[in-house]
mmCIF file of C-alpha atoms and ligand atoms in Angstrom:
data_model
loop_
_atom_site.group_PDB
_atom_site.id
_atom_site.type_symbol
_atom_site.label_atom_id
_atom_site.label_comp_id
_atom_site.label_asym_id
_atom_site.label_seq_id
_atom_site.Cartn_x
_atom_site.Cartn_y
_atom_site.Cartn_z
ATOM 1 C CA MET A 261 15.536 8.902 2.568
ATOM 2 C CA SER A 262 12.600 8.493 4.624
ATOM 3 C CA ASP A 263 13.877 9.309 8.072
ATOM 4 C CA ASP A 264 11.983 12.177 9.669
ATOM 5 C CA HIS A 265 14.651 14.376 9.138
ATOM 6 C CA ASP A 266 14.833 13.911 5.416
ATOM 7 C CA ASP A 267 11.193 14.029 5.385
ATOM 8 C CA THR A 268 11.247 17.581 6.832
ATOM 9 C CA LEU A 269 13.969 18.615 4.425
ATOM 10 C CA ILE A 270 11.912 17.254 1.539
ATOM 11 C CA ALA A 271 8.766 19.245 2.803
ATOM 12 C CA ALA A 272 10.701 22.465 3.157
ATOM 13 C CA GLN A 273 12.094 21.917 -0.592
ATOM 14 C CA VAL A 274 8.458 21.299 -1.732
ATOM 15 C CA ARG A 275 7.353 24.440 0.131
ATOM 16 C CA ASP A 276 10.074 26.525 -1.534
ATOM 17 C CA PHE A 277 9.201 24.870 -4.959
ATOM 18 C CA GLU A 278 5.605 25.931 -4.471
ATOM 19 C CA ALA A 279 6.488 29.452 -3.613
ATOM 20 C CA VAL A 280 8.445 29.845 -6.771
ATOM 21 C CA LEU A 281 5.667 28.551 -9.087
ATOM 22 C CA GLU A 282 3.340 30.579 -7.221
ATOM 23 C CA GLU A 283 5.443 33.911 -7.605
ATOM 24 C CA LYS A 284 5.625 33.073 -11.278
ATOM 25 C CA GLY A 285 1.816 32.647 -11.313
ATOM 26 C CA LEU A 286 2.098 29.018 -12.434
ATOM 27 C CA ILE A 287 -0.086 27.783 -9.511
ATOM 28 C CA ASP A 288 -2.401 28.976 -7.276
ATOM 29 C CA ALA A 289 -1.557 27.770 -3.879
ATOM 30 C CA SER A 290 -5.317 27.564 -2.618
ATOM 31 C CA GLU A 291 -6.119 25.390 -5.583
ATOM 32 C CA LEU A 292 -3.161 23.096 -4.755
ATOM 33 C CA ASP A 293 -4.260 22.874 -1.227
ATOM 34 C CA ARG A 294 -7.692 21.990 -2.411
ATOM 35 C CA ALA A 295 -6.322 19.307 -4.731
ATOM 36 C CA LEU A 296 -4.080 17.818 -1.964
ATOM 37 C CA GLU A 297 -6.907 17.942 0.666
ATOM 38 C CA ALA A 298 -9.248 16.157 -1.882
ATOM 39 C CA PHE A 299 -6.663 13.481 -2.353
ATOM 40 C CA THR A 300 -5.802 12.826 1.165
ATOM 41 C CA HIS A 301 -9.701 12.790 2.032
ATOM 42 C CA ARG A 302 -10.131 9.954 -0.568
ATOM 43 C CA ALA A 303 -6.761 8.091 0.292
ATOM 44 C CA LYS A 304 -7.816 5.612 3.080
ATOM 45 C CA PRO A 305 -7.345 1.868 3.937
ATOM 46 C CA ALA A 306 -11.012 1.243 3.471
ATOM 47 C CA ASN A 307 -10.267 1.568 -0.171
ATOM 48 C CA GLY A 308 -7.796 -1.293 -0.055
ATOM 49 C CA PHE A 309 -10.246 -3.301 2.165
ATOM 50 C CA ARG A 310 -13.013 -2.958 -0.632
ATOM 51 C CA VAL A 311 -10.455 -4.142 -3.331
ATOM 52 C CA VAL A 312 -9.689 -7.195 -1.308
ATOM 53 C CA ALA A 313 -13.403 -8.120 -0.529
ATOM 54 C CA ARG A 314 -14.377 -7.656 -4.286
ATOM 55 C CA ALA A 315 -11.491 -9.958 -5.352
ATOM 56 C CA TRP A 316 -12.681 -12.568 -2.762
ATOM 57 C CA VAL A 317 -16.300 -12.627 -4.052
ATOM 58 C CA ASP A 318 -15.342 -11.859 -7.745
ATOM 59 C CA ASP A 319 -13.013 -14.205 -9.572
ATOM 60 C CA ASP A 320 -12.974 -12.239 -12.805
ATOM 61 C CA PHE A 321 -12.162 -9.205 -10.750
ATOM 62 C CA ARG A 322 -9.483 -10.985 -8.931
ATOM 63 C CA ALA A 323 -7.662 -12.276 -11.914
ATOM 64 C CA LYS A 324 -7.892 -8.791 -13.581
ATOM 65 C CA LEU A 325 -6.415 -7.276 -10.270
ATOM 66 C CA LEU A 326 -3.555 -9.550 -10.169
ATOM 67 C CA GLU A 327 -2.894 -9.066 -13.938
ATOM 68 C CA ASP A 328 -3.314 -5.346 -14.244
ATOM 69 C CA ALA A 329 -4.206 -3.638 -11.029
ATOM 70 C CA ASN A 330 -4.508 -0.235 -12.361
ATOM 71 C CA ALA A 331 -7.115 -1.293 -15.021
ATOM 72 C CA ALA A 332 -9.167 -3.361 -12.447
ATOM 73 C CA LEU A 333 -9.605 -0.494 -9.788
ATOM 74 C CA PRO A 334 -12.007 1.741 -11.699
ATOM 75 C CA GLU A 335 -14.432 -1.073 -11.661
ATOM 76 C CA ILE A 336 -15.076 -0.273 -8.051
ATOM 77 C CA GLY A 337 -14.667 3.349 -8.558
ATOM 78 C CA LEU A 338 -10.879 3.600 -7.533
ATOM 79 C CA SER A 339 -7.599 4.632 -9.214
ATOM 80 C CA MET A 340 -3.917 4.991 -8.275
ATOM 81 C CA GLY A 341 -4.254 8.700 -9.440
ATOM 82 C CA GLY A 342 -3.772 11.760 -7.580
ATOM 83 C CA GLY A 343 -0.009 11.620 -7.153
ATOM 84 C CA LEU A 344 2.501 13.676 -8.950
ATOM 85 C CA GLN A 345 3.395 10.871 -11.444
ATOM 86 C CA PRO A 346 1.371 7.775 -12.541
ATOM 87 C CA GLN A 347 2.142 4.684 -10.264
ATOM 88 C CA VAL A 348 1.881 1.201 -11.354
ATOM 89 C CA LEU A 349 0.209 -1.006 -8.658
ATOM 90 C CA HIS A 350 1.057 -4.529 -8.392
ATOM 91 C CA VAL A 351 -1.223 -6.807 -6.253
ATOM 92 C CA VAL A 352 0.477 -9.929 -4.900
ATOM 93 C CA GLU A 353 -1.684 -12.737 -3.750
ATOM 94 C CA ASN A 354 -1.069 -14.833 -0.432
ATOM 95 C CA THR A 355 -1.895 -18.506 -0.988
ATOM 96 C CA GLU A 356 -1.370 -21.649 1.228
ATOM 97 C CA SER A 357 2.263 -21.903 0.470
ATOM 98 C CA VAL A 358 3.228 -18.195 -0.279
ATOM 99 C CA HIS A 359 3.035 -15.156 1.871
ATOM 100 C CA ASN A 360 3.887 -11.698 0.478
ATOM 101 C CA VAL A 361 5.231 -8.558 2.513
ATOM 102 C CA VAL A 362 5.767 -5.105 1.070
ATOM 103 C CA VAL A 363 8.699 -2.668 1.837
ATOM 104 C CA CYS A 364 10.382 0.261 0.226
ATOM 105 C CA THR A 365 14.006 -0.241 1.211
ATOM 106 C CA LEU A 366 15.052 3.053 -0.382
ATOM 107 C CA CYS A 367 12.514 5.322 1.419
ATOM 108 C CA SER A 368 8.811 4.943 1.970
ATOM 109 C CA CYS A 369 7.015 4.397 -1.300
ATOM 110 C CA TYR A 370 3.508 3.157 -0.557
ATOM 111 C CA PRO A 371 0.175 2.963 -2.208
ATOM 112 C CA ILE A 372 -1.287 5.958 -0.416
ATOM 113 C CA ALA A 373 -4.373 6.021 -2.788
ATOM 114 C CA LEU A 374 -5.400 2.604 -1.517
ATOM 115 C CA LEU A 375 -4.079 2.540 2.082
ATOM 116 C CA GLY A 376 -3.875 6.061 3.283
ATOM 117 C CA PRO A 377 -0.676 7.595 4.761
ATOM 118 C CA SER A 378 1.925 4.841 5.821
ATOM 119 C CA PRO A 379 2.455 3.911 9.290
ATOM 120 C CA THR A 380 5.476 5.102 11.187
ATOM 121 C CA TRP A 381 6.902 1.727 11.340
ATOM 122 C CA TYR A 382 6.730 1.276 7.551
ATOM 123 C CA LYS A 383 9.254 4.295 7.321
ATOM 124 C CA SER A 384 11.621 2.963 9.884
ATOM 125 C CA THR A 385 15.092 2.100 9.017
ATOM 126 C CA ALA A 386 14.715 -1.057 11.403
ATOM 127 C CA TYR A 387 11.637 -2.316 9.269
ATOM 128 C CA ARG A 388 13.186 -1.422 5.902
ATOM 129 C CA SER A 389 16.651 -3.008 6.377
ATOM 130 C CA LYS A 390 15.546 -6.169 8.338
ATOM 131 C CA VAL A 391 12.511 -7.372 6.446
ATOM 132 C CA VAL A 392 14.484 -7.999 3.401
ATOM 133 C CA SER A 393 17.333 -10.246 5.252
ATOM 134 C CA HIS A 394 15.047 -11.741 7.904
ATOM 135 C CA PRO A 395 11.463 -11.544 7.148
ATOM 136 C CA ARG A 396 10.310 -14.353 9.078
ATOM 137 C CA GLU A 397 11.660 -12.643 12.154
ATOM 138 C CA VAL A 398 10.118 -9.288 11.389
ATOM 139 C CA LEU A 399 6.703 -10.956 10.959
ATOM 140 C CA GLU A 400 6.982 -12.636 14.217
ATOM 141 C CA GLN A 401 7.624 -9.312 15.819
ATOM 142 C CA PHE A 402 4.260 -8.175 14.257
ATOM 143 C CA GLY A 403 2.564 -11.322 15.846
ATOM 144 C CA LEU A 404 2.343 -13.337 12.593
ATOM 145 C CA THR A 405 3.801 -16.827 12.822
ATOM 146 C CA LEU A 406 4.185 -18.537 9.406
ATOM 147 C CA GLN A 407 4.589 -22.244 9.100
ATOM 148 C CA ASP A 408 8.109 -23.231 8.235
ATOM 149 C CA ASP A 409 7.451 -24.273 4.759
ATOM 150 C CA THR A 410 5.522 -21.040 3.945
ATOM 151 C CA GLU A 411 7.676 -19.160 1.345
ATOM 152 C CA ILE A 412 7.969 -15.444 2.078
ATOM 153 C CA ARG A 413 8.271 -12.977 -0.910
ATOM 154 C CA VAL A 414 9.280 -9.470 -0.057
ATOM 155 C CA TRP A 415 8.409 -6.916 -2.470
ATOM 156 C CA ASP A 416 10.549 -3.746 -2.624
ATOM 157 C CA ALA A 417 8.527 -0.697 -3.740
ATOM 158 C CA ASN A 418 9.841 2.405 -5.673
ATOM 159 C CA ALA A 419 8.651 5.628 -7.243
ATOM 160 C CA GLU A 420 6.980 3.873 -10.108
ATOM 161 C CA SER A 421 5.749 0.496 -8.743
ATOM 162 C CA ARG A 422 3.591 0.145 -5.559
ATOM 163 C CA TYR A 423 2.491 -3.145 -4.143
ATOM 164 C CA MET A 424 -0.643 -4.239 -2.127
ATOM 165 C CA VAL A 425 -0.919 -7.844 -0.687
ATOM 166 C CA LEU A 426 -4.051 -9.862 -1.399
ATOM 167 C CA PRO A 427 -4.720 -11.672 1.877
ATOM 168 C CA ARG A 428 -6.253 -15.212 1.848
ATOM 169 C CA ARG A 429 -9.966 -15.182 2.356
ATOM 170 C CA PRO A 430 -10.675 -16.664 6.017
ATOM 171 C CA ALA A 431 -12.456 -19.928 6.234
ATOM 172 C CA ASN A 432 -16.200 -20.101 6.853
ATOM 173 C CA THR A 433 -16.876 -16.727 5.471
ATOM 174 C CA GLY A 434 -19.145 -18.080 2.697
ATOM 175 C CA ASP A 435 -22.199 -16.405 4.049
ATOM 176 C CA LEU A 436 -20.680 -12.856 4.593
ATOM 177 C CA SER A 437 -21.640 -9.886 2.502
ATOM 178 C CA GLU A 438 -18.932 -8.183 0.577
ATOM 179 C CA ALA A 439 -19.070 -5.212 3.327
ATOM 180 C CA ASP A 440 -18.713 -7.722 6.123
ATOM 181 C CA LEU A 441 -15.757 -9.226 4.155
ATOM 182 C CA ALA A 442 -14.103 -5.974 3.850
ATOM 183 C CA ALA A 443 -14.388 -5.280 7.636
ATOM 184 C CA LYS A 444 -12.253 -8.304 8.289
ATOM 185 C CA VAL A 445 -9.122 -6.787 6.392
ATOM 186 C CA THR A 446 -6.637 -4.659 8.254
ATOM 187 C CA ARG A 447 -4.092 -2.201 6.853
ATOM 188 C CA ASN A 448 -1.219 -4.531 8.033
ATOM 189 C CA GLY A 449 -2.809 -7.251 6.250
ATOM 190 C CA LEU A 450 -2.485 -5.179 3.017
ATOM 191 C CA ILE A 451 1.211 -4.747 3.615
ATOM 192 C CA GLY A 452 1.707 -8.280 4.642
ATOM 193 C CA THR A 453 2.698 -7.726 8.306
ATOM 194 C CA ALA A 454 -0.532 -9.533 9.255
ATOM 195 C CA ALA A 455 -2.396 -12.457 7.744
ATOM 196 C CA LEU A 456 -5.625 -10.518 7.233
HETATM 197 FE FE1 FE B 282 10.474 4.929 -1.337
#
């Protein structure tokens, strides 16, 4: 239900719901606006880039991130909080033989806290339907050509579980600082539609 039409409908329903809560004195609209604004201000792809860079330089953090991402994030001052319900984050690691890619086949679930608002194509029916059945072709369309023997794993997000890809650290980056490493990561790399 992530077509623009449905999004508009949901937005209208949310506004109606807010109006009822406000009428009953259960919420203060300006307070809600402030909370939402603070969340969207914090939610940006640079958060995801920092997570990746730390995982590349710190093996303990990386292990914890892959094991229990929600528990690892606070170590660098981040969290999956801010939404209406708690979300479990799963970080999936690309290796020499495995490439991961994330989708929400049902709608458009996405780790907004770490990646900011999702790109339009992520919500498109074309991407959502095709990446599951023909991931290699879809990745080609993004300009990412994988070797024939690379296994592609497609992760389907939902209301409770969100996914983020941990890309492979590029070669010859041993002398780079964590900030310089973070600058190498792209949003699509975190979704899996780019190598990095
Ligand atoms: Fe969804």
